[in-house]
Short mmCIF file of C-alpha atoms in Angstrom, two decimals:
data_model
loop_
_atom_site.label_atom_id
_atom_site.label_comp_id
_atom_site.label_asym_id
_atom_site.label_seq_id
_atom_site.Cartn_x
_atom_site.Cartn_y
_atom_site.Cartn_z
CA UNK A 1 66.92 -50.28 50.32
CA UNK A 2 68.25 -46.75 49.73
CA UNK A 3 67.57 -43.75 48.06
CA UNK A 4 70.37 -43.77 46.59
CA UNK A 5 70.18 -47.54 45.37
CA UNK A 6 67.25 -46.57 43.90
CA UNK A 7 68.04 -43.48 41.90
CA UNK A 8 71.36 -45.34 40.68
CA UNK A 9 68.72 -48.29 39.30
CA UNK A 10 66.87 -46.04 37.83
CA UNK A 11 69.45 -44.19 35.87
CA UNK A 12 70.99 -48.15 35.24
CA UNK A 13 67.34 -48.63 33.61
CA UNK A 14 67.20 -45.18 31.61
CA UNK A 15 70.28 -45.98 30.06
CA UNK A 16 69.54 -49.73 29.40
CA UNK A 17 66.21 -48.52 27.76
CA UNK A 18 68.09 -45.58 25.77
CA UNK A 19 70.84 -48.46 24.62
CA UNK A 20 68.13 -50.70 23.87
CA UNK A 21 66.49 -48.16 21.82
CA UNK A 22 69.14 -47.15 20.07
CA UNK A 23 69.87 -50.60 18.52
CA UNK A 24 66.47 -50.45 16.92
CA UNK A 25 66.54 -47.37 15.31
CA UNK A 26 69.68 -49.04 13.69
CA UNK A 27 69.56 -47.86 9.60
CA UNK A 28 69.35 -51.25 7.56
CA UNK A 29 71.10 -50.65 4.58
CA UNK A 30 69.53 -52.63 1.52
CA UNK A 31 71.93 -52.22 -1.56
CA UNK A 32 69.96 -51.59 -5.23
CA UNK A 33 71.15 -50.91 -8.99
CA UNK A 34 69.86 -49.70 -11.56
CA UNK A 35 70.85 -51.83 -14.43
CA UNK A 36 69.69 -50.92 -18.62
CA UNK A 37 66.89 -53.47 -17.93
CA UNK A 38 65.83 -52.56 -14.55
CA UNK A 39 66.15 -52.50 -11.15
CA UNK A 40 68.78 -55.45 -9.71
CA UNK A 41 67.18 -57.08 -7.61
CA UNK A 42 63.25 -55.85 -8.40
CA UNK A 43 62.42 -56.79 -5.41
CA UNK A 44 63.93 -56.29 -1.74
CA UNK A 45 62.66 -56.74 1.35
CA UNK A 46 62.77 -54.93 5.27
CA UNK A 47 60.61 -55.77 7.74
CA UNK A 48 57.25 -53.75 9.65
CA UNK A 49 58.77 -50.79 11.08
CA UNK A 50 62.14 -50.96 10.21
CA UNK A 51 64.14 -47.63 9.71
CA UNK A 52 65.69 -48.35 5.86
CA UNK A 53 68.24 -46.83 3.70
CA UNK A 54 67.97 -48.22 0.14
CA UNK A 55 71.71 -47.49 -1.29
CA UNK A 56 70.88 -46.56 -4.86
CA UNK A 57 73.44 -47.09 -7.61
CA UNK A 58 72.81 -46.24 -11.50
CA UNK A 59 75.12 -48.54 -13.16
CA UNK A 60 73.30 -46.79 -16.82
CA UNK A 61 74.79 -44.32 -19.25
CA UNK A 62 71.79 -41.37 -18.39
CA UNK A 63 70.50 -40.08 -15.46
CA UNK A 64 67.54 -41.89 -13.75
CA UNK A 65 65.07 -40.57 -11.16
CA UNK A 66 64.42 -42.95 -8.45
CA UNK A 67 60.90 -42.49 -7.46
CA UNK A 68 58.25 -43.88 -5.55
CA UNK A 69 54.48 -41.89 -4.74
CA UNK A 70 53.68 -44.82 -1.82
CA UNK A 71 57.43 -44.34 -0.13
CA UNK A 72 57.20 -40.20 -1.01
CA UNK A 73 60.37 -40.07 -2.41
CA UNK A 74 61.70 -38.38 -5.37
CA UNK A 75 66.01 -38.48 -6.21
CA UNK A 76 68.07 -37.81 -9.24
CA UNK A 77 70.80 -39.79 -9.87
CA UNK A 78 73.65 -39.68 -12.49
CA UNK A 79 75.62 -41.73 -14.21
CA UNK A 80 78.02 -43.97 -12.01
CA UNK A 81 76.37 -42.70 -8.87
CA UNK A 82 74.91 -44.30 -5.72
CA UNK A 83 72.16 -42.10 -3.53
CA UNK A 84 71.10 -42.82 -0.58
CA UNK A 85 67.22 -43.12 -0.01
CA UNK A 86 65.54 -43.07 3.73
CA UNK A 87 62.43 -44.56 4.58
CA UNK A 88 61.14 -45.43 7.57
CA UNK A 89 57.76 -46.65 9.81
CA UNK A 90 56.30 -48.51 7.17
CA UNK A 91 53.44 -50.77 7.64
CA UNK A 92 53.29 -54.18 5.77
CA UNK A 93 52.77 -54.33 1.91
CA UNK A 94 53.90 -53.52 -1.00
CA UNK A 95 56.25 -50.28 -2.13
CA UNK A 96 56.76 -49.35 -5.65
CA UNK A 97 58.90 -47.75 -6.67
CA UNK A 98 60.23 -46.92 -10.61
CA UNK A 99 63.17 -44.58 -12.95
CA UNK A 100 60.56 -41.44 -13.47
CA UNK A 101 62.96 -41.33 -16.65
CA UNK A 102 62.24 -44.32 -18.12
CA UNK A 103 58.81 -45.74 -17.01
CA UNK A 104 59.74 -49.55 -17.61
CA UNK A 105 62.61 -49.82 -14.71
CA UNK A 106 60.04 -50.31 -11.80
CA UNK A 107 60.82 -52.21 -8.66
CA UNK A 108 59.30 -53.01 -5.27
CA UNK A 109 60.18 -52.38 -1.35
CA UNK A 110 57.69 -55.65 0.25
CA UNK A 111 57.57 -54.81 3.78
CA UNK A 112 56.80 -57.88 6.32
#
């Protein structure tokens, strides 16, 4: 095998690894609505280690505050607005979230 062939194979392999990493890093979008009765759905699932984009839509007449101590996230969302909340690299488990302005509205992200 010539030096040129080895170099070409090394470059092709590096490009393949980079493309594989890029595919693995894609966001998994999970729609989540906040309604007067609570989060809909109340529980959502994501695979272990995935990069997750929670797309939170406020369908109430007042501002809400998406909050999770376990996810270390906090976001105020105005009525009719949608906000993205990103989390990644989560271990298996249950990660609870709630509306800090209306504590009865609760939900959870289940990572498996």
